[in-house]
Short mmCIF file of C-alpha atoms in Angstrom, two decimals:
data_model
loop_
_atom_site.label_atom_id
_atom_site.label_comp_id
_atom_site.label_asym_id
_atom_site.label_seq_id
_atom_site.Cartn_x
_atom_site.Cartn_y
_atom_site.Cartn_z
CA MET A 1 29.53 174.67 49.11
CA TYR A 2 29.70 173.32 45.41
CA ARG A 3 30.25 176.73 44.10
CA LEU A 4 33.04 177.39 46.66
CA ARG A 5 34.80 174.28 45.66
CA CYS A 6 34.55 175.01 41.97
CA LEU A 7 35.93 178.46 42.57
CA MET A 8 38.99 176.77 44.71
CA LEU A 9 39.60 174.40 41.73
CA LEU A 10 39.73 177.38 39.21
CA LEU A 11 42.17 179.25 41.36
CA LEU A 12 44.43 176.24 41.72
CA LEU A 13 44.35 175.56 38.02
CA SER A 14 45.11 179.30 37.27
CA GLY A 15 48.16 179.21 39.51
CA CYS A 16 49.63 176.40 37.23
CA SER A 17 49.14 178.19 33.94
CA GLY A 18 52.09 178.59 31.65
CA ASN A 19 52.96 182.11 32.03
CA VAL A 20 56.30 184.03 32.87
CA LYS A 21 56.19 182.55 36.28
CA SER A 22 55.60 178.96 35.10
CA GLY A 23 57.72 176.37 37.01
CA LYS A 24 58.21 174.16 33.89
CA PRO A 25 61.85 173.70 32.90
CA ALA A 26 62.72 175.00 29.63
CA GLU A 27 63.78 172.80 26.67
CA PRO A 28 67.62 172.60 26.34
CA ALA A 29 69.23 174.88 23.67
CA LYS A 30 69.71 173.13 20.30
CA GLY A 31 72.75 173.42 17.90
CA ASP A 32 75.22 175.00 20.35
CA ASN A 33 78.48 173.57 19.19
CA ARG A 34 80.79 175.42 21.66
CA PRO A 35 82.49 173.07 24.05
CA ALA A 36 83.05 173.37 27.65
CA VAL A 37 85.77 173.00 30.53
CA ASN A 38 86.43 171.92 34.37
CA PRO A 39 86.68 173.24 37.97
CA ALA A 40 89.98 174.96 38.69
CA PRO A 41 92.58 172.30 39.95
CA VAL A 42 93.70 174.68 42.70
CA GLY A 43 91.40 175.60 45.78
CA GLU A 44 88.32 173.99 44.51
CA ALA A 45 85.44 174.90 46.70
CA GLN A 46 83.89 172.20 48.92
CA THR A 47 80.25 171.74 49.59
CA GLN A 48 78.40 170.65 52.79
CA PRO A 49 75.76 167.95 52.62
CA THR A 50 73.05 169.95 54.43
CA LEU A 51 70.51 171.69 52.21
CA ALA A 52 70.05 175.51 52.92
CA PRO A 53 66.77 177.11 52.82
CA VAL A 54 65.05 178.58 49.75
CA ALA A 55 64.12 182.12 48.94
CA ALA A 56 61.29 183.31 51.29
CA SER A 57 59.86 185.89 48.96
CA ALA A 58 59.77 184.06 45.47
CA PRO A 59 56.73 181.84 44.81
CA LEU A 60 57.47 178.26 45.83
CA GLN A 61 57.56 176.85 42.19
CA ARG A 62 60.28 179.35 41.22
CA GLN A 63 62.61 178.60 44.21
CA VAL A 64 65.76 176.50 43.64
CA ARG A 65 67.12 174.22 46.41
CA THR A 66 70.58 175.16 47.58
CA ARG A 67 73.53 173.58 49.36
CA SER A 68 75.90 175.53 51.67
CA LEU A 69 79.05 176.32 49.75
CA SER A 70 82.29 176.85 51.79
CA PRO A 71 84.41 178.80 49.07
CA LYS A 72 88.24 178.37 49.12
CA PRO A 73 90.40 180.99 47.59
CA ILE A 74 91.70 180.07 43.97
CA ARG A 75 94.93 181.70 42.92
CA ILE A 76 96.74 181.17 39.70
CA THR A 77 100.07 182.78 39.14
CA VAL A 78 102.18 183.46 36.07
CA GLU A 79 104.89 181.69 37.46
CA SER A 80 102.86 178.47 38.03
CA LEU A 81 101.83 178.12 34.37
CA PRO A 82 102.89 175.10 32.34
CA LYS A 83 104.71 175.19 29.05
CA PRO A 84 102.80 175.24 25.88
CA TYR A 85 101.51 171.99 24.70
CA HIS A 86 101.88 170.45 28.06
CA SER A 87 98.82 168.44 27.35
CA ASN A 88 97.01 167.60 24.13
CA SER A 89 94.53 170.23 22.85
CA ALA A 90 90.99 168.64 23.38
CA SER A 91 87.86 169.43 21.56
CA ARG A 92 84.91 168.53 23.84
CA SER A 93 81.54 170.27 23.10
CA PRO A 94 79.27 170.35 26.34
CA ASP A 95 76.21 168.17 26.54
CA VAL A 96 73.67 170.60 27.72
CA VAL A 97 70.81 168.73 29.24
CA PRO A 98 67.40 169.98 30.59
CA VAL A 99 66.94 171.29 34.16
CA PRO A 100 66.88 168.45 36.48
CA ALA A 101 63.37 167.58 38.05
CA ASN A 102 64.82 168.54 41.49
CA PRO A 103 67.77 170.89 40.78
CA VAL A 104 70.24 171.88 43.47
CA LEU A 105 72.78 174.84 43.38
CA ASP A 106 75.61 175.42 45.66
CA VAL A 107 75.95 179.01 47.14
CA PRO A 108 77.52 180.43 50.32
CA ALA A 109 75.44 180.14 53.53
CA GLY A 110 72.76 182.70 53.79
CA PHE A 111 72.15 183.04 50.06
CA THR A 112 69.03 181.85 48.14
CA VAL A 113 68.17 181.28 44.42
CA ASN A 114 65.11 181.54 42.55
CA VAL A 115 64.15 181.50 38.77
CA PHE A 116 63.48 185.24 37.79
CA ALA A 117 62.34 184.39 34.34
CA GLU A 118 62.24 181.40 32.05
CA GLY A 119 60.86 180.52 28.52
CA LEU A 120 63.46 182.92 26.89
CA GLU A 121 65.45 182.16 23.72
CA LYS A 122 69.34 182.19 24.31
CA PRO A 123 69.34 184.98 26.92
CA ARG A 124 72.75 186.68 26.91
CA TRP A 125 73.23 190.13 28.33
CA LEU A 126 71.36 192.21 30.98
CA ALA A 127 70.71 195.82 31.54
CA LEU A 128 68.46 197.91 33.88
CA THR A 129 66.44 200.71 32.53
CA PRO A 130 66.30 204.12 34.28
CA SER A 131 62.78 203.11 35.54
CA GLY A 132 64.10 199.69 37.05
CA ASP A 133 62.91 197.30 34.37
CA VAL A 134 65.27 194.46 33.29
CA LEU A 135 66.47 194.25 29.55
CA VAL A 136 67.80 191.00 28.33
CA THR A 137 69.18 190.27 24.72
CA GLU A 138 68.06 187.29 22.99
CA THR A 139 70.95 187.68 20.55
CA PRO A 140 70.39 184.97 17.91
CA GLN A 141 66.85 186.18 17.53
CA ASN A 142 67.96 189.79 17.20
CA ARG A 143 65.56 190.76 19.96
CA ILE A 144 65.66 192.49 23.32
CA ARG A 145 62.93 191.78 26.01
CA LEU A 146 61.78 193.83 28.82
CA LEU A 147 61.05 192.06 32.01
CA ARG A 148 59.12 193.71 34.98
CA ASP A 149 58.53 192.44 38.57
CA THR A 150 55.40 194.32 39.31
CA ASP A 151 54.70 192.77 42.73
CA GLY A 152 58.20 192.84 44.22
CA ASP A 153 58.46 189.08 44.77
CA GLY A 154 61.79 188.49 42.86
CA VAL A 155 60.10 187.03 39.90
CA ALA A 156 59.32 188.70 36.47
CA ASP A 157 55.61 188.72 35.90
CA THR A 158 55.40 190.84 32.80
CA THR A 159 57.44 190.41 29.62
CA LYS A 160 57.47 192.73 26.47
CA VAL A 161 59.31 192.94 23.44
CA PHE A 162 61.50 196.04 23.69
CA ALA A 163 63.30 195.94 20.23
CA THR A 164 63.62 193.60 17.20
CA ALA A 165 65.51 193.32 13.90
CA GLU A 166 63.01 196.05 12.72
CA ASN A 167 65.01 198.46 15.08
CA LYS A 168 68.19 197.37 13.32
CA LEU A 169 69.38 194.77 15.85
CA HIS A 170 72.07 192.57 14.40
CA LEU A 171 73.55 190.06 16.95
CA PRO A 172 72.92 192.73 19.87
CA LEU A 173 74.76 192.38 23.17
CA GLY A 174 75.83 195.37 25.26
CA MET A 175 73.31 197.96 26.46
CA ALA A 176 73.63 201.23 28.23
CA PHE A 177 71.71 204.38 29.02
CA ALA A 178 73.09 207.96 29.17
CA GLY A 179 71.99 211.45 28.37
CA GLY A 180 68.63 210.71 27.12
CA TYR A 181 69.82 207.87 24.89
CA PHE A 182 69.80 204.10 24.77
CA PHE A 183 73.16 202.70 23.45
CA LEU A 184 73.37 199.26 21.83
CA GLY A 185 76.40 197.18 20.78
CA ASN A 186 75.53 195.23 17.38
CA THR A 187 78.13 192.93 16.07
CA ASP A 188 79.12 195.30 13.38
CA GLU A 189 78.11 198.85 14.78
CA VAL A 190 77.20 201.00 17.88
CA ARG A 191 73.73 202.36 17.51
CA ARG A 192 71.94 204.77 19.71
CA PHE A 193 68.25 205.55 20.21
CA PRO A 194 66.35 208.47 21.79
CA TYR A 195 65.00 207.26 25.09
CA THR A 196 62.53 208.61 27.53
CA ALA A 197 62.36 207.25 31.07
CA GLY A 198 59.55 204.81 31.43
CA SER A 199 59.55 203.78 27.91
CA ASP A 200 59.00 200.00 27.33
CA LYS A 201 59.69 199.86 23.54
CA LEU A 202 62.15 201.33 21.11
CA THR A 203 60.70 203.12 18.07
CA GLY A 204 62.44 203.45 14.82
CA ALA A 205 66.07 202.45 13.83
CA GLY A 206 67.86 205.12 15.87
CA GLU A 207 71.18 206.07 14.42
CA LYS A 208 74.50 204.31 13.76
CA ILE A 209 77.30 206.23 15.50
CA ALA A 210 80.30 203.86 14.94
CA ASP A 211 81.17 201.21 12.37
CA LEU A 212 82.90 197.95 14.04
CA PRO A 213 84.33 194.89 12.53
CA GLY A 214 81.61 192.27 12.67
CA GLU A 215 81.41 188.81 14.09
CA GLY A 216 84.72 186.86 14.75
CA TYR A 217 86.18 183.59 15.93
CA ASN A 218 84.10 181.17 17.69
CA GLN A 219 81.42 183.56 18.69
CA HIS A 220 83.72 186.63 19.09
CA TRP A 221 80.79 188.61 17.60
CA THR A 222 80.05 190.13 20.98
CA ARG A 223 80.29 193.94 21.30
CA ASN A 224 79.88 195.29 24.77
CA VAL A 225 79.28 198.97 25.55
CA ALA A 226 79.88 200.89 28.81
CA VAL A 227 79.33 204.47 29.68
CA SER A 228 82.01 206.34 31.80
CA PRO A 229 81.02 207.27 35.34
CA ASP A 230 80.97 210.88 34.31
CA GLY A 231 78.63 210.00 31.41
CA GLN A 232 80.88 211.50 28.78
CA LYS A 233 82.59 208.61 27.17
CA LEU A 234 81.53 205.35 25.52
CA TYR A 235 83.66 202.32 25.71
CA VAL A 236 83.32 199.42 23.35
CA SER A 237 84.82 195.93 23.46
CA ILE A 238 85.75 194.13 20.15
CA GLY A 239 86.85 190.54 20.09
CA SER A 240 89.57 188.94 17.70
CA GLU A 241 88.63 187.49 14.31
CA SER A 242 90.79 184.39 15.02
CA ASN A 243 92.30 182.31 17.78
CA ALA A 244 95.75 183.58 17.55
CA ASP A 245 96.61 185.32 14.24
CA GLU A 246 98.01 188.70 13.61
CA GLU A 247 95.02 191.24 13.13
CA PRO A 248 94.70 194.96 12.59
CA LEU A 249 93.05 197.14 15.21
CA PRO A 250 90.32 197.69 16.29
CA ARG A 251 90.26 193.79 16.56
CA ALA A 252 91.01 192.52 20.14
CA SER A 253 90.65 195.87 21.91
CA VAL A 254 88.47 198.20 23.91
CA GLN A 255 87.71 201.31 22.07
CA VAL A 256 86.74 204.84 23.41
CA MET A 257 84.69 207.46 21.74
CA ASN A 258 82.38 210.35 22.41
CA LYS A 259 78.70 209.57 22.96
CA ASP A 260 78.01 210.55 19.31
CA GLY A 261 80.66 208.23 18.09
CA SER A 262 83.23 210.78 17.20
CA GLU A 263 87.03 210.72 18.22
CA GLN A 264 87.12 207.05 18.37
CA LYS A 265 90.60 205.69 19.42
CA THR A 266 92.09 202.65 21.02
CA PHE A 267 91.99 202.50 24.82
CA ALA A 268 93.54 199.21 25.41
CA TYR A 269 94.65 196.26 23.03
CA GLY A 270 96.14 192.84 22.90
CA LEU A 271 92.91 191.70 24.63
CA ARG A 272 91.72 188.59 22.62
CA ASN A 273 88.06 188.70 23.59
CA PRO A 274 87.30 191.39 26.31
CA VAL A 275 83.63 190.74 26.68
CA GLY A 276 82.81 191.98 30.21
CA LEU A 277 83.19 195.73 30.94
CA ASP A 278 82.51 197.55 34.19
CA PHE A 279 83.70 200.48 36.15
CA HIS A 280 84.73 199.99 39.81
CA PRO A 281 82.12 201.73 41.90
CA VAL A 282 84.69 203.63 43.96
CA THR A 283 87.74 204.15 41.96
CA ASP A 284 85.86 204.63 38.60
CA GLU A 285 88.55 202.57 36.85
CA LEU A 286 87.49 200.26 34.03
CA TYR A 287 88.00 196.59 34.34
CA THR A 288 87.38 193.91 31.66
CA ALA A 289 86.94 190.12 31.64
CA VAL A 290 88.87 188.36 28.83
CA ASN A 291 88.59 185.17 26.98
CA GLU A 292 92.17 184.11 26.24
CA ARG A 293 93.46 181.67 23.36
CA ASP A 294 93.00 178.01 22.70
CA GLY A 295 95.17 175.21 21.38
CA LEU A 296 98.15 175.35 23.89
CA GLY A 297 96.89 172.70 26.30
CA ASP A 298 94.53 172.16 29.23
CA ASP A 299 95.89 174.92 31.54
CA LEU A 300 96.85 177.52 28.94
CA VAL A 301 96.06 180.32 28.44
CA PRO A 302 94.11 181.49 31.56
CA ASP A 303 91.10 183.79 31.18
CA TYR A 304 91.62 186.90 33.26
CA LEU A 305 90.03 189.94 34.90
CA THR A 306 92.05 193.14 34.74
CA ARG A 307 91.97 196.93 35.15
CA ILE A 308 92.87 198.66 31.89
CA ARG A 309 94.32 201.86 31.15
CA GLN A 310 94.96 204.15 28.06
CA GLY A 311 97.50 202.60 25.72
CA GLU A 312 98.05 199.46 27.65
CA PHE A 313 98.93 196.16 25.62
CA TYR A 314 98.03 192.81 26.96
CA GLY A 315 99.98 190.51 24.75
CA TRP A 316 97.62 188.79 22.31
CA PRO A 317 98.41 187.14 19.96
CA TYR A 318 102.18 187.31 20.51
CA ALA A 319 102.46 186.73 24.14
CA TYR A 320 100.55 186.23 27.45
CA PHE A 321 100.90 187.89 30.81
CA SER A 322 104.75 188.53 30.42
CA PRO A 323 107.19 189.37 27.58
CA ALA A 324 108.79 185.97 28.47
CA ASN A 325 105.63 183.86 27.71
CA LEU A 326 105.70 183.89 23.78
CA ASP A 327 103.06 182.06 21.79
CA PRO A 328 105.04 179.63 19.90
CA ARG A 329 102.83 179.95 16.86
CA LEU A 330 104.02 183.52 16.35
CA VAL A 331 107.80 183.04 16.90
CA LYS A 332 110.59 182.88 14.32
CA ASN A 333 114.14 182.00 15.09
CA GLY A 334 113.41 182.08 18.74
CA GLN A 335 112.10 185.71 18.60
CA SER A 336 108.54 187.10 18.61
CA LEU A 337 107.25 188.37 15.32
CA GLU A 338 106.63 191.65 17.15
CA ALA A 339 109.67 191.74 19.71
CA GLU A 340 109.37 195.36 20.62
CA LEU A 341 105.62 195.35 21.05
CA VAL A 342 105.95 192.13 23.22
CA LYS A 343 108.17 194.08 25.79
CA ARG A 344 105.10 196.17 26.70
CA THR A 345 102.86 193.09 27.65
CA GLN A 346 101.16 193.84 30.87
CA THR A 347 100.35 191.22 33.50
CA PRO A 348 96.44 190.92 34.38
CA ASP A 349 95.19 191.43 37.85
CA VAL A 350 93.59 188.08 38.35
CA LEU A 351 93.94 184.77 36.42
CA PHE A 352 91.17 182.42 35.89
CA GLN A 353 91.29 178.53 35.12
CA ALA A 354 92.11 178.34 31.50
CA HIS A 355 89.06 177.87 29.14
CA SER A 356 86.46 178.86 31.70
CA ALA A 357 85.02 181.39 29.07
CA ALA A 358 84.80 184.32 31.46
CA LEU A 359 81.97 186.57 29.95
CA GLY A 360 79.77 188.69 32.28
CA LEU A 361 81.35 191.15 34.70
CA GLN A 362 79.56 193.09 37.48
CA PHE A 363 80.95 195.01 40.33
CA TYR A 364 78.59 194.60 43.38
CA ASP A 365 77.34 198.03 44.46
CA GLY A 366 74.37 196.73 46.13
CA GLN A 367 73.73 196.94 50.03
CA THR A 368 72.10 193.53 50.93
CA PHE A 369 75.15 191.12 50.36
CA PRO A 370 77.67 190.80 53.28
CA GLU A 371 80.40 193.33 53.60
CA LYS A 372 82.98 191.08 51.85
CA TYR A 373 81.19 191.39 48.65
CA ARG A 374 80.76 195.16 48.62
CA ASN A 375 82.71 196.64 45.66
CA GLY A 376 84.02 193.18 44.61
CA ALA A 377 83.42 191.69 41.24
CA PHE A 378 81.23 188.91 39.99
CA VAL A 379 82.20 187.01 36.83
CA ALA A 380 80.13 184.48 34.72
CA PHE A 381 82.05 181.55 33.39
CA ARG A 382 80.14 180.07 30.50
CA GLY A 383 82.36 176.97 30.15
CA SER A 384 84.48 176.26 27.28
CA TRP A 385 85.55 173.42 24.88
CA ASN A 386 89.31 173.25 24.82
CA ARG A 387 89.99 171.09 27.85
CA ASN A 388 89.97 167.37 28.62
CA GLN A 389 88.11 167.92 31.80
CA GLY A 390 85.24 170.34 31.77
CA THR A 391 85.43 173.65 33.81
CA GLY A 392 83.45 176.74 34.10
CA TYR A 393 79.57 176.78 34.23
CA LYS A 394 79.51 178.85 37.24
CA ILE A 395 79.55 182.24 38.92
CA VAL A 396 82.74 183.42 40.70
CA PHE A 397 83.51 186.27 43.05
CA VAL A 398 86.75 188.33 42.93
CA PRO A 399 87.58 190.06 46.27
CA PHE A 400 88.72 193.70 46.24
CA ASN A 401 90.67 195.39 48.99
CA SER A 402 89.92 198.65 50.73
CA SER A 403 92.05 200.51 48.02
CA GLY A 404 89.82 199.33 45.38
CA ARG A 405 92.18 196.78 43.86
CA PRO A 406 91.74 193.03 43.47
CA GLN A 407 93.36 190.74 46.01
CA GLY A 408 94.80 188.47 43.31
CA GLY A 409 92.44 185.34 43.58
CA TYR A 410 88.88 184.51 43.20
CA GLU A 411 86.39 181.97 44.82
CA ASP A 412 83.26 179.99 43.70
CA PHE A 413 79.90 181.73 44.26
CA VAL A 414 77.18 179.58 42.37
CA THR A 415 78.16 176.20 41.34
CA GLY A 416 76.29 172.98 40.73
CA PHE A 417 75.46 173.23 36.96
CA LEU A 418 78.18 170.91 35.86
CA LEU A 419 77.12 167.29 36.42
CA ASP A 420 80.09 165.56 34.84
CA PRO A 421 83.28 167.12 33.91
CA SER A 422 84.40 164.23 31.76
CA GLY A 423 81.61 164.87 29.26
CA PRO A 424 81.27 167.55 30.05
CA THR A 425 77.65 167.35 30.96
CA THR A 426 75.83 170.45 32.28
CA TRP A 427 72.50 171.99 32.66
CA GLY A 428 73.58 175.53 32.82
CA ARG A 429 75.90 178.15 31.02
CA PRO A 430 75.95 181.49 32.70
CA VAL A 431 76.65 184.57 30.65
CA GLY A 432 75.42 188.05 31.84
CA LEU A 433 75.19 189.51 35.35
CA LEU A 434 73.19 192.29 36.79
CA VAL A 435 72.81 193.97 40.22
CA MET A 436 69.25 195.01 40.99
CA PRO A 437 67.98 197.86 42.90
CA ASP A 438 66.99 195.54 45.81
CA GLY A 439 70.62 194.25 46.06
CA SER A 440 69.97 190.87 44.52
CA LEU A 441 72.17 189.59 41.64
CA LEU A 442 70.64 188.34 38.34
CA PHE A 443 72.48 186.03 35.90
CA THR A 444 71.40 184.72 32.64
CA GLU A 445 71.58 181.08 31.75
CA GLU A 446 71.52 180.35 27.99
CA GLY A 447 71.57 176.58 28.01
CA ASN A 448 68.10 176.20 29.33
CA ASN A 449 66.82 179.75 28.70
CA ARG A 450 66.55 181.11 32.15
CA ILE A 451 67.42 184.16 34.38
CA TYR A 452 68.32 183.14 37.90
CA ARG A 453 68.17 185.57 40.89
CA VAL A 454 70.51 185.42 43.94
CA GLN A 455 69.61 187.21 47.26
CA TYR A 456 71.14 187.17 50.72
CA GLN A 457 68.55 186.26 53.28
CA PRO A 458 70.48 185.28 56.51
CA ALA A 459 67.15 185.09 58.65
CA ALA A 460 66.19 182.08 56.50
CA VAL A 461 69.26 179.93 57.15
CA GLN A 462 67.61 178.02 60.03
CA ARG A 463 64.51 177.18 58.04
CA PRO A 464 64.39 173.50 56.57
CA ALA A 465 64.97 173.23 52.85
CA GLN A 466 61.86 172.86 50.62
CA ASN A 467 61.46 170.92 47.41
CA PRO A 468 60.43 173.05 44.33
CA SER A 469 57.27 171.80 42.61
#
């Protein structure tokens, strides 16, 4: 009996050891001076007090309690926008606090949330390898980690270093696979590496296939990459070097090139910081999520999601959303500094609350979420700094119609990170998104160095909520 008790004690202690599945909250990120912003003033989602159940498959210590969220449509129109300088231009950096001892997130009924991985270092972007492993960029560390869920419980139990600065990583972000290659968006170049399915580590430095302008204004160093549905073209997003100054291309644009980097040209431009890139799973059309400019007031200029096509111009820095909406900082004698170009300004498909910092974009092509989410888009709001009341710090959903076009509005999907908009104070800053083969949705959270997993489990709705350990 004594030996049996000892064995049980050892098993209990081993289950609490500090590995990838540890339930210990990560320390808050240090030195992030980027401020944040507030829930949209129109159509803010309401939450119900009843706690929903936690994920049935994930280990108890990795589950996150949830409340049932009743999303309301949020729709911002060009006509409803205020005039420039309608309010003072705030500078409010977010206070990112540690994960609460008993955290709660708000999601629509039937959805569950668990911690997929933690203990990372500034996790940003996500990608899926051909063999089903998860890659995550730890950008400031010039590192990519490979995460694997070997037992299928929705939690990563294996982590390996996939690539480092020795592989010529320099502020890496976007990742893609095509034609036997792994493509990587460094801040100042696109690099590709030979890749064999099943490989869990890059070897060598690969080859540089395209030079890009490096870094940029207020974290506009991000270079995303996306391969066309036919596997023939590579699309690369490049942010501006400034908030709202005149700059030469390829700044503030999406570039297109062959997979060897040849024949590079501008695909769409006037896009201040087009970080998220994804192709609609039915129409194969390219969409981007864009961070718009600062300094014009709390509700200007909205971030947005839009389809982009060859040669289109989206206004930055001279105008926004319409030839009639001129940026006053680039006007002389009542006329835009580029009056003819401004006439071509396109109106985006969906406007988001200004200063939300829309980053990750992922169309839902899984099969487990309810029908309304099929072929719609999820967008991660990191939260920004240029607003008197904080907004962002959440995941939103953009519904698309049967013709493969957005319906004009969006709604909250995962909220609860923002504790105090007046600070703002938050325990989460979502960035990257990824749909998994099992239909679940992953998103990175760089404030406390985690990756969360959202899954739909309607059978669990009647179960009582449980507290995480």
